[in-house]
mmCIF file of C-alpha atoms in Angstrom:
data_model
loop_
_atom_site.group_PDB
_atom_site.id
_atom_site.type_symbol
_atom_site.label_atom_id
_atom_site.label_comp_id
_atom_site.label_asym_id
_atom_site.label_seq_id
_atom_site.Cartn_x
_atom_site.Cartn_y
_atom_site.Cartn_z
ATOM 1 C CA UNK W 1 127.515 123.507 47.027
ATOM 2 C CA UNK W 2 128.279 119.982 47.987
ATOM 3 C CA UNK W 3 126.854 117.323 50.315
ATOM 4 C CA UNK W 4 127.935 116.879 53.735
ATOM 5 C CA UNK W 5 130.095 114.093 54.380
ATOM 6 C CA UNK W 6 129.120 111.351 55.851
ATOM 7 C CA UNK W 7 128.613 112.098 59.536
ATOM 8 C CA UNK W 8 130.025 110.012 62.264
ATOM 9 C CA UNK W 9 127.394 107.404 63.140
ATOM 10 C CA UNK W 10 128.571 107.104 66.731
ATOM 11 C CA UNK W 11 127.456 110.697 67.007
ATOM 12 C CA UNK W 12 124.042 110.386 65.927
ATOM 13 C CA UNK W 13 123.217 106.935 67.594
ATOM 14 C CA UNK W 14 123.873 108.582 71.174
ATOM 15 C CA UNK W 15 121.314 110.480 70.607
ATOM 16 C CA UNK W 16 118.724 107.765 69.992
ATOM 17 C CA UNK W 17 116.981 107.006 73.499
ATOM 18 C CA UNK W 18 115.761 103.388 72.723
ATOM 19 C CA UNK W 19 119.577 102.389 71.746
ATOM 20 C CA UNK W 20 121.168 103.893 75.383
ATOM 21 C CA UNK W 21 123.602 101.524 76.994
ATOM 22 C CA UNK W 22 123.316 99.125 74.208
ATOM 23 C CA UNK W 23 126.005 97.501 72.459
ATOM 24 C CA UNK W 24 125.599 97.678 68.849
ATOM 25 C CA UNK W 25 126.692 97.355 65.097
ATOM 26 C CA UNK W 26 126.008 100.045 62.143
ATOM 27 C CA UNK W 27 126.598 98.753 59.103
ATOM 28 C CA UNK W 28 126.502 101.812 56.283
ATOM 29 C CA UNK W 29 123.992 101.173 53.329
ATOM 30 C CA UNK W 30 124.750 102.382 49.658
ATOM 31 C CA UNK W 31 122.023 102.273 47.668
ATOM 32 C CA UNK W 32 119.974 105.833 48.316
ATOM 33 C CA UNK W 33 121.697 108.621 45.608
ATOM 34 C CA UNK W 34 121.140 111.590 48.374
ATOM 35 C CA UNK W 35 120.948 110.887 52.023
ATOM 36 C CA UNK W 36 123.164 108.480 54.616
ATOM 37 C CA UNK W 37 121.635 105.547 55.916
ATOM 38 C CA UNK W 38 122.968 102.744 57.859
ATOM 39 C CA UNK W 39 121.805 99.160 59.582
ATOM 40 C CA UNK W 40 121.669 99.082 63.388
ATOM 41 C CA UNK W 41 121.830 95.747 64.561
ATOM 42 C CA UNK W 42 121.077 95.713 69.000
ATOM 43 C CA UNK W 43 119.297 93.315 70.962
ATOM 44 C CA UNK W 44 118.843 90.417 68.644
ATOM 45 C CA UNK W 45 116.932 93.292 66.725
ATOM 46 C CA UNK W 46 117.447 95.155 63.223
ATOM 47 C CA UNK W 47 116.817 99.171 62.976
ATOM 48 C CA UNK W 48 117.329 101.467 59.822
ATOM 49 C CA UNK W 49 118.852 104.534 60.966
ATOM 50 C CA UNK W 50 118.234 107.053 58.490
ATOM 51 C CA UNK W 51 120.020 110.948 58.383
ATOM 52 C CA UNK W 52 118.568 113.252 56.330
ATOM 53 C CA UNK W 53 120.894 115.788 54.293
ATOM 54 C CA UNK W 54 119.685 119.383 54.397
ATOM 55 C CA UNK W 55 121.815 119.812 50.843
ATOM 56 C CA UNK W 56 119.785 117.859 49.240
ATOM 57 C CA UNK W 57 116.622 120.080 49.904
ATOM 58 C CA UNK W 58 118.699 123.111 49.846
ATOM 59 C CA UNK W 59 119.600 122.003 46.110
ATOM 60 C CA UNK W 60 116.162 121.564 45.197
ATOM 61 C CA UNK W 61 116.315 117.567 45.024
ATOM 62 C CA UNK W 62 114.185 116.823 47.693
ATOM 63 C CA UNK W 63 111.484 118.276 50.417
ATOM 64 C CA UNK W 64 112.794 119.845 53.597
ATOM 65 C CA UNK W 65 114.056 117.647 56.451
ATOM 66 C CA UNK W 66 111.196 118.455 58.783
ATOM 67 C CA UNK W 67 108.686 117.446 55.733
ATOM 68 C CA UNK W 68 110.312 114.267 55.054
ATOM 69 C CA UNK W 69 109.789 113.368 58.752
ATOM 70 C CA UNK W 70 106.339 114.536 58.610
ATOM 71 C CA UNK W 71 105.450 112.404 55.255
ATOM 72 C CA UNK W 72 107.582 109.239 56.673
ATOM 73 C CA UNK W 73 105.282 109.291 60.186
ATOM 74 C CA UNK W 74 102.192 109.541 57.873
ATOM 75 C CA UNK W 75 103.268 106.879 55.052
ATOM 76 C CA UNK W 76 103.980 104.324 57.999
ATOM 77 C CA UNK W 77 100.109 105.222 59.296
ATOM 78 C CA UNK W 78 98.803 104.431 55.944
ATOM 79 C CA UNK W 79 100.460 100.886 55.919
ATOM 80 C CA UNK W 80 102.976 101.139 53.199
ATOM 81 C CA UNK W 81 105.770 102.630 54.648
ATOM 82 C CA UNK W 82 107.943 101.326 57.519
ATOM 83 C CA UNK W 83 107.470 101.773 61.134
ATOM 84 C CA UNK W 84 108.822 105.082 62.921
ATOM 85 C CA UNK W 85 110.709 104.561 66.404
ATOM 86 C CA UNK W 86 112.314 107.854 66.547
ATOM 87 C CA UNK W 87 112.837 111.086 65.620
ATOM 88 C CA UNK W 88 115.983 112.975 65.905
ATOM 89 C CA UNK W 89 114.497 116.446 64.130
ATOM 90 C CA UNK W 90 117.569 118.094 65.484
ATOM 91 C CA UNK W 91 120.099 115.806 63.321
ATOM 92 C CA UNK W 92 117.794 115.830 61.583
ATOM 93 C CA UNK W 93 117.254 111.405 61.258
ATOM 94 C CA UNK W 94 115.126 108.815 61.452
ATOM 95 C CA UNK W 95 114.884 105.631 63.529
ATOM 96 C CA UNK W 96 113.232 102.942 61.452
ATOM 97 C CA UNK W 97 112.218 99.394 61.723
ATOM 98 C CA UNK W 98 114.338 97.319 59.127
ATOM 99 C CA UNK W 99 112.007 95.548 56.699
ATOM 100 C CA UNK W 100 113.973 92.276 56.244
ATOM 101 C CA UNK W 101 112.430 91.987 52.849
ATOM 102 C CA UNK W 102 113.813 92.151 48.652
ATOM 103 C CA UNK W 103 114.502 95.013 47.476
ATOM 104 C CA UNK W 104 113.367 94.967 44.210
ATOM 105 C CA UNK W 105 114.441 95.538 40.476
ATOM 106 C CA UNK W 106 113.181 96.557 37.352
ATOM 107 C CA UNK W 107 112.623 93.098 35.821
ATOM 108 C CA UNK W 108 110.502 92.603 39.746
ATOM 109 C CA UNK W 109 108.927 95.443 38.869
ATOM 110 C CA UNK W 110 107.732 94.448 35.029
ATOM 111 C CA UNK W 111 106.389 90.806 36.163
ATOM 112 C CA UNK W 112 102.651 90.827 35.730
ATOM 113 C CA UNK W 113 101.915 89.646 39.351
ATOM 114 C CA UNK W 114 104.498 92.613 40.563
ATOM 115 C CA UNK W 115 102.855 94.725 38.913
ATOM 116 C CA UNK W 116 99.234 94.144 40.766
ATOM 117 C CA UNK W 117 101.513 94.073 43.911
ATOM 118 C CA UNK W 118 102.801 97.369 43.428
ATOM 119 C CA UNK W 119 99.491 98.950 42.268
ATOM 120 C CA UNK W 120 97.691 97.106 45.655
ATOM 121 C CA UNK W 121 100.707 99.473 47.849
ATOM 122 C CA UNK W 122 100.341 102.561 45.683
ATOM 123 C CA UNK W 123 96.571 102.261 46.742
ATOM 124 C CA UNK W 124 97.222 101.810 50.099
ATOM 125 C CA UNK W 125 99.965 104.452 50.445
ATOM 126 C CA UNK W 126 97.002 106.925 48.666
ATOM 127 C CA UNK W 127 94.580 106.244 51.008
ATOM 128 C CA UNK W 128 96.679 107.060 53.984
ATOM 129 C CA UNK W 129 96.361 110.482 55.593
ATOM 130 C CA UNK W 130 96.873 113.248 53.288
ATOM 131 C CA UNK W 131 101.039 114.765 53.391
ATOM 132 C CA UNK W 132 101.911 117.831 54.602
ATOM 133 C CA UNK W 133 103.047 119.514 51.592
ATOM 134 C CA UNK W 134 102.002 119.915 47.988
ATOM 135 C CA UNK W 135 104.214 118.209 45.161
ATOM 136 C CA UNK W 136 103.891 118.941 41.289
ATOM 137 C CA UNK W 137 105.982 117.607 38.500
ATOM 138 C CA UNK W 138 105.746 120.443 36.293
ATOM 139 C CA UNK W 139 106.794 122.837 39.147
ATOM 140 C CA UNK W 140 109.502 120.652 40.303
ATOM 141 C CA UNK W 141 110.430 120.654 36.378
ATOM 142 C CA UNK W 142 110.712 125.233 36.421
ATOM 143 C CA UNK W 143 112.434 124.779 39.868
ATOM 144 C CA UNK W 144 115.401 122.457 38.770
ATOM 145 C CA UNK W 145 116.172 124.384 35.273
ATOM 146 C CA UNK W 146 115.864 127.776 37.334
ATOM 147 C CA UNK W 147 118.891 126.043 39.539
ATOM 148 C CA UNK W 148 120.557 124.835 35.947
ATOM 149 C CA UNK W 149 119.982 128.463 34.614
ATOM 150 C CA UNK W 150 121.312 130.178 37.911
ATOM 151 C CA UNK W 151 124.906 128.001 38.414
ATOM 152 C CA UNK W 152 124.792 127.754 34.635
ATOM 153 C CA UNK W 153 124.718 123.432 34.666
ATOM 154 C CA UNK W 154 125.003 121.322 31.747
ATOM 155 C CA UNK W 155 121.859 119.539 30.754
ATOM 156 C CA UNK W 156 121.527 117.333 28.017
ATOM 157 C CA UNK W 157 122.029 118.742 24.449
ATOM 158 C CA UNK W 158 118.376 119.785 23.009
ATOM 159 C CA UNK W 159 116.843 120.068 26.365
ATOM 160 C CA UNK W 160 115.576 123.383 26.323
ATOM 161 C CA UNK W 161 114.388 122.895 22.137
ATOM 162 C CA UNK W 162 111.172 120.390 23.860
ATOM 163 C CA UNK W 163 109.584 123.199 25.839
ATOM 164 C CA UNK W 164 106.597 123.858 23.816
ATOM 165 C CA UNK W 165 105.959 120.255 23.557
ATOM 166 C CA UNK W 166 106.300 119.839 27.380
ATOM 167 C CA UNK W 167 103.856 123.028 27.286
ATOM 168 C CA UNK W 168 100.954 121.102 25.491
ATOM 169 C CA UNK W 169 101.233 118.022 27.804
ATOM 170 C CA UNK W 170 100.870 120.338 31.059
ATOM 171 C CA UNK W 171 97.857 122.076 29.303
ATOM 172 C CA UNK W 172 96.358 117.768 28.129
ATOM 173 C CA UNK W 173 97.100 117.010 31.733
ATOM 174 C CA UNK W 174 95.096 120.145 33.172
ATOM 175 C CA UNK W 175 91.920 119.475 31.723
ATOM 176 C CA UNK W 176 90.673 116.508 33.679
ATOM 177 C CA UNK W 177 92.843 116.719 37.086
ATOM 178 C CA UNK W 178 92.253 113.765 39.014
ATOM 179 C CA UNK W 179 92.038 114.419 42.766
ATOM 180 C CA UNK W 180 95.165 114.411 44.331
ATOM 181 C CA UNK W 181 96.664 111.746 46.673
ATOM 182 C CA UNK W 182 99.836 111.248 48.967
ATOM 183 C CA UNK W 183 102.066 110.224 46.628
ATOM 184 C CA UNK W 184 105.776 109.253 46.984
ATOM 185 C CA UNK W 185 106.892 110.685 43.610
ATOM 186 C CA UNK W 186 110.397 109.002 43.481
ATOM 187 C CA UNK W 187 109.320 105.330 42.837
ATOM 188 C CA UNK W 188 112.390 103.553 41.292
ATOM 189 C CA UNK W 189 112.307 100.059 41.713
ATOM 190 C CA UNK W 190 114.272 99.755 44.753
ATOM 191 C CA UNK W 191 112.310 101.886 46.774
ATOM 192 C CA UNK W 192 109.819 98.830 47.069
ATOM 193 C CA UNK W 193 110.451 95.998 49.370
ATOM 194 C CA UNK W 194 109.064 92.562 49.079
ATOM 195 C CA UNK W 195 108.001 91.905 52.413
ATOM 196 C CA UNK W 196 106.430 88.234 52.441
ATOM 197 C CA UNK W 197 104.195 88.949 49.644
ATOM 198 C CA UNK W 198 103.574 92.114 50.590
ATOM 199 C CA UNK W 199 104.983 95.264 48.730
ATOM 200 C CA UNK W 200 106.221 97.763 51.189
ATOM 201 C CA UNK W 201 107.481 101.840 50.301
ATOM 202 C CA UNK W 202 110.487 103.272 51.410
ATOM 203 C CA UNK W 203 112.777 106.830 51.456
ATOM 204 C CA UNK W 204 110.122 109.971 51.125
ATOM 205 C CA UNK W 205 112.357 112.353 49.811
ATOM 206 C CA UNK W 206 109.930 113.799 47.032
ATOM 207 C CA UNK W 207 106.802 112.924 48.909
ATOM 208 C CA UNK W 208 103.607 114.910 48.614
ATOM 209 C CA UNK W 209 100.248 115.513 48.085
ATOM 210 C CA UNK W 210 100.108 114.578 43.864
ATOM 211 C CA UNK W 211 97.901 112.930 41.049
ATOM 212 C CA UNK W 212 98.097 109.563 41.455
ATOM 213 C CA UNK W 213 98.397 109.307 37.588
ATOM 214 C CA UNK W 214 101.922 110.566 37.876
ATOM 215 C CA UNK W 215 103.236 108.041 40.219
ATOM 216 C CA UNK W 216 101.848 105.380 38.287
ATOM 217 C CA UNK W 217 104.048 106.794 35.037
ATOM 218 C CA UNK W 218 106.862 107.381 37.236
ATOM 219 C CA UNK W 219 107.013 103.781 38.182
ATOM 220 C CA UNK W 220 106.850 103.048 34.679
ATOM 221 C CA UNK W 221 109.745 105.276 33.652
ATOM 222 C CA UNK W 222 111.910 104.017 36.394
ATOM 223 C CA UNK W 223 111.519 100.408 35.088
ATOM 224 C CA UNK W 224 111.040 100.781 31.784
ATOM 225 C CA UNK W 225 107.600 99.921 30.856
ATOM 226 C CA UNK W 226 106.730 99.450 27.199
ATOM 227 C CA UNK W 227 102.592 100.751 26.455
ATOM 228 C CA UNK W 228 101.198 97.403 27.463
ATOM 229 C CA UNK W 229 102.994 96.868 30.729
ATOM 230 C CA UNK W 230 102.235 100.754 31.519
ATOM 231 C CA UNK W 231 98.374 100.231 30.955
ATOM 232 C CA UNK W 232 98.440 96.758 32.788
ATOM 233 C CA UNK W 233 99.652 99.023 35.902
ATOM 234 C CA UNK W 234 96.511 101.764 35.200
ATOM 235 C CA UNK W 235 94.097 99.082 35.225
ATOM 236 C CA UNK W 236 95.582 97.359 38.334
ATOM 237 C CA UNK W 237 95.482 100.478 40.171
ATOM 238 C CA UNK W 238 91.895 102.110 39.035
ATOM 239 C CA UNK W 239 90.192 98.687 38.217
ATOM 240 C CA UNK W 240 86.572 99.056 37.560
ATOM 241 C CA UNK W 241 87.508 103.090 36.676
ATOM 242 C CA UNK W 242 89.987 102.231 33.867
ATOM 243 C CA UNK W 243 89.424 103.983 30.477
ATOM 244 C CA UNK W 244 91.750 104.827 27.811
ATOM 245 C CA UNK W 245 91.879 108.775 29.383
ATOM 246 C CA UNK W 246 93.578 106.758 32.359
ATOM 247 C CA UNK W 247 95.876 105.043 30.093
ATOM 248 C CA UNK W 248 96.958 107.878 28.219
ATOM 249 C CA UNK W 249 97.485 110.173 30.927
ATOM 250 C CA UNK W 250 100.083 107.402 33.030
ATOM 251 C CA UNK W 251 101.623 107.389 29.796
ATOM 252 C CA UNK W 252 102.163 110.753 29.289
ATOM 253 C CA UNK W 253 103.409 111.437 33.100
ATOM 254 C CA UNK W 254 105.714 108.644 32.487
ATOM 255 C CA UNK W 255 106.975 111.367 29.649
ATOM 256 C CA UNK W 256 106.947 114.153 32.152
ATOM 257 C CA UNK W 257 109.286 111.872 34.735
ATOM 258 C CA UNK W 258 111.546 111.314 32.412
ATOM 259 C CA UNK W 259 111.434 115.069 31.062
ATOM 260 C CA UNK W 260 112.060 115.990 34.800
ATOM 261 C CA UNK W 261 114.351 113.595 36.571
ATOM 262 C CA UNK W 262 116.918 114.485 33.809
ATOM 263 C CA UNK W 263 116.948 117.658 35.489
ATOM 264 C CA UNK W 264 117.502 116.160 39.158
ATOM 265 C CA UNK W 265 120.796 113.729 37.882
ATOM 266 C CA UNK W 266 121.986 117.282 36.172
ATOM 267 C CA UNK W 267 121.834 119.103 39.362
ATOM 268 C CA UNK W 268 123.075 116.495 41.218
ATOM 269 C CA UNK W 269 125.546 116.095 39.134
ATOM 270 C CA UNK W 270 126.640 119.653 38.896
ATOM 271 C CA UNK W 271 126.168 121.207 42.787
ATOM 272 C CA UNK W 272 126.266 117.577 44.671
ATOM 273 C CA UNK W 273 128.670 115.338 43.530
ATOM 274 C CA UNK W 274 130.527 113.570 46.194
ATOM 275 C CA UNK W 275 134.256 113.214 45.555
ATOM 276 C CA UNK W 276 134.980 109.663 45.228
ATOM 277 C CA UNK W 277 131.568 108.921 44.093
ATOM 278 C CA UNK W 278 131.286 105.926 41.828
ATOM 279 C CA UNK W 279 127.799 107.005 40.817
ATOM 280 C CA UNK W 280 127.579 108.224 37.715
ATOM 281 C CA UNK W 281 124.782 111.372 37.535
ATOM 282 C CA UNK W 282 125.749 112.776 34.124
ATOM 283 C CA UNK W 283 124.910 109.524 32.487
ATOM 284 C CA UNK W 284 121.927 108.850 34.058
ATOM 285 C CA UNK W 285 120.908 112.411 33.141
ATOM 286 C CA UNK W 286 121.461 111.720 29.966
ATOM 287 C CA UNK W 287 119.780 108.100 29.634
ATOM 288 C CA UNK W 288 116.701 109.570 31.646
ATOM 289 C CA UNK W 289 116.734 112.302 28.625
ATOM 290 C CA UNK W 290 117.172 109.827 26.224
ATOM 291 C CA UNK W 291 114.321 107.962 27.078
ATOM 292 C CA UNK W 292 112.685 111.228 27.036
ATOM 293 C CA UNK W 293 112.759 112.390 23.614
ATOM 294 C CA UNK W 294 112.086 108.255 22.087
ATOM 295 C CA UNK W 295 109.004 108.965 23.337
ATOM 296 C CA UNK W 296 108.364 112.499 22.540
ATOM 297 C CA UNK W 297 109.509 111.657 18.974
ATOM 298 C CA UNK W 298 107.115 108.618 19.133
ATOM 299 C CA UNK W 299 104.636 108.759 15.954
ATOM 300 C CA UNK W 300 101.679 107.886 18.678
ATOM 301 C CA UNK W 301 102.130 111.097 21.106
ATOM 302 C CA UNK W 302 99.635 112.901 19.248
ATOM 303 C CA UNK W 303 96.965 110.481 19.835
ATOM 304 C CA UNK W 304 97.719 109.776 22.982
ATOM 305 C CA UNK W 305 97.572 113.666 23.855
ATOM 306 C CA UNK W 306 94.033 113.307 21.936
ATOM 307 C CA UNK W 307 92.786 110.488 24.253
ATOM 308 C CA UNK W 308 94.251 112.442 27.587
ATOM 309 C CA UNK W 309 92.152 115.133 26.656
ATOM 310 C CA UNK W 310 89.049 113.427 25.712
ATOM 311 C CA UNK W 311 88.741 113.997 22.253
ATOM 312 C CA UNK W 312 88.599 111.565 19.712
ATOM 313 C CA UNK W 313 91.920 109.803 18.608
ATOM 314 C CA UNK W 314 93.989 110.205 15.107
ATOM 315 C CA UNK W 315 92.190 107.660 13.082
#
C-alpha cells in the first residue's frame, strides 16, 4: 500500500465553483506528514486548498474522508478551526480560508503565556458541537499493532514487552472517565496558528469525540513537556476544577500518546512511505518510543497511577 501521488492541482481547482474564471497561483505546502495541501492565491485573496488521501484512512492513520469533512465544518462552528468555503466530497478536498498567522513550535508551545493560549482554544474547540465519530487512544493503539501484526512491520525493539503496563494505565484511566469532548487528537505544535493573539486549530485528521484529558497530554508529548509545564497546561484548561487526579491523568495520556503515535510513524513508515520522501518515519517512531519507555521507567509512575485513581500516593 502506498499513498497516492500528488494529484494535479489544476484538476482539482476546476472543480471549485468560487475559483471559476479566475486566474490564480497554487503554491504546494510541505509541512502535513499525510495529506496534500496547497496555497491558492486569486483575487487579492489567500485560500488553503486542502485534498484529503483516502490511504491514509485506509491505513488506519486517520478518520475517513467524509468524517474529516464533517469534523472540519464543525471545528470551524466552534471557533477554533478555520473557515470552510467548499467542499469537494467527490475529490474528496477542502476549500479553506488561509489563516495568515505563525505556525507554531515546540519552544511556542512551552512558553507560559502559550500555554494559557492553547488551553483558552482547546476549550473553545470542546465546547463546539459534538464530532461525528467516536475516537479512543487505546483503540487506535489495538488497531495500529493489528496492521503491524497483519503486514508483519517493524516496531521499535521491546514494544510489545510494555503491554501489561499499558494494561494498568487503561484500567487507572477507566475509573473516573471524564465526559468526553470534540477533541482534535493530533495536536503537534504546528497544528496551532497564532492568529493575532489568538490560537487557532488546524488539519482534523484524528478528530473525534475524546476525553479532553488526552489532548491535553498529547500536546504535552508533542512538545515535550517536563511535569511542571504539563500540570501548568491542566490547570489552564480546568481552572477552578484542577486537582492532582487532573494532573496525573494528562500525565499519564501524555504516556499513552507517546505509547501510540510510535505505532502511527511505524505504519507509516512501513505501508506509506513516499519514494523520495525526506521525512524520516522510522526515527520518529523510534524517538516517540523512546520518550515512551523514560517515562514508563520513571521511579514516579506508580504514584502517579495512585493519584489517577484516587487513592492515596506512595509516601
Amino acid at each position: 500500500m502506498r499513498m497516492a501521488g500528488r494529484p494535479e492541482v489544476d484538476d482539482v481547482l476546476r472543480r471549485v465553483s468560487l475559483f471559476a474564471g479566475r486566474a490564480m497561483r497554487a503554491t504546494p505546502i510541505d509541512g502535513g506528514l499525510s495529506h496534500h495541501i496547497w496555497r491558492v492565491d486569486t483575487g487579492g485573496r489567500s485560500y488553503l486548498l486542502r485534498v484529503l488521501d483516502p490511504a491514509v484512512s485506509d491505513a488506519g492513520l486517520g478518520i475517513a474522508p467524509e468524517q474529516e469533512i464533517d469534523n472540519t465544518l464543525r471545528a470551524a462552528d466552534s471557533g477554533a478551526g478555520a473557515r470552510v468555503i467548499e467542499v469537494l466530497p467527490e475529490v474528496p478536498a477542502l476549500v479553506l480560508e488561509f489563516l495568515p498567522g505563525r505556525t507554531l513550535h515546540a519552544a511556542d508551545v512551552r512558553d507560559p503565556a502559550g500555554i494559557k493560549r492553547i488551553a483558552a482554544a482547546c476549550r473553545r474547540l470542546h465546547a463546539g458541537p459534538s464530532f461525528a465519530n467516536d475516537f479512543d487512544i487505546l483503540a487506535k493503539r489495538r488497531e495500529l499493532l493489528e496492521i503491524c501484526v497483519r503486514h508483519g512491520l517493524r516496531v521499535p525493539d521491546g514494544y510489545h514487552d510494555r503491554q501489561s503496563i499499558v494494561d494498568l494505565i487503561a484500567t487507572t484511566l477507566s475509573i473516573w472517565p471524564l465526559r468526553s469532548r470534540p477533541c482534535h487528537n493530533d495536536l503537534l505544535p504546528e497544528n496551532f496558528i497564532d492568529l493575532a493573539g489568538e490560537v487557532r486549530i488546524i488539519d482534523y485528521q484524528l478528530s473525534g469525540n475524546n476525553d479532553p484529558a488526552f489532548e491535553l497530554g498529547d500536546i504535552a508529548a508533542e512538545a515535550d513537556f517536563d511535569p511542571d509545564q504539563t500540570a501548568a497546561l491542566a490547570a489552564a484548561y480546568f481552572g477552578t476544577e484542577t486537582v492532582s487526579a487532573l494532573i496525573a491523568r494528562v500525565r499519564l495520556n501524555l504516556i499513552l500518546s507517546n505509547v501510540t503515535w510510535t505505532l502511527w510513524f511505524s505504519v507509516h513508515h512501513g505501508l506509506l512511505r513516499a519514494p523520495g520522501s525526506t521525512f524520516d518515519y522510522w526515527n520518529e517512531a523510534a524517538d516517540k518510543w523512546a520518550r515512551a519507555t523514560a517515562d514508563l521507567d520513571a521511579p514516579d509512575l506508580g504514584r502517579l497511577i495512585d493519584v489517577a485513581a484516587g487513592r492515596p500516593a506512595h509516601p
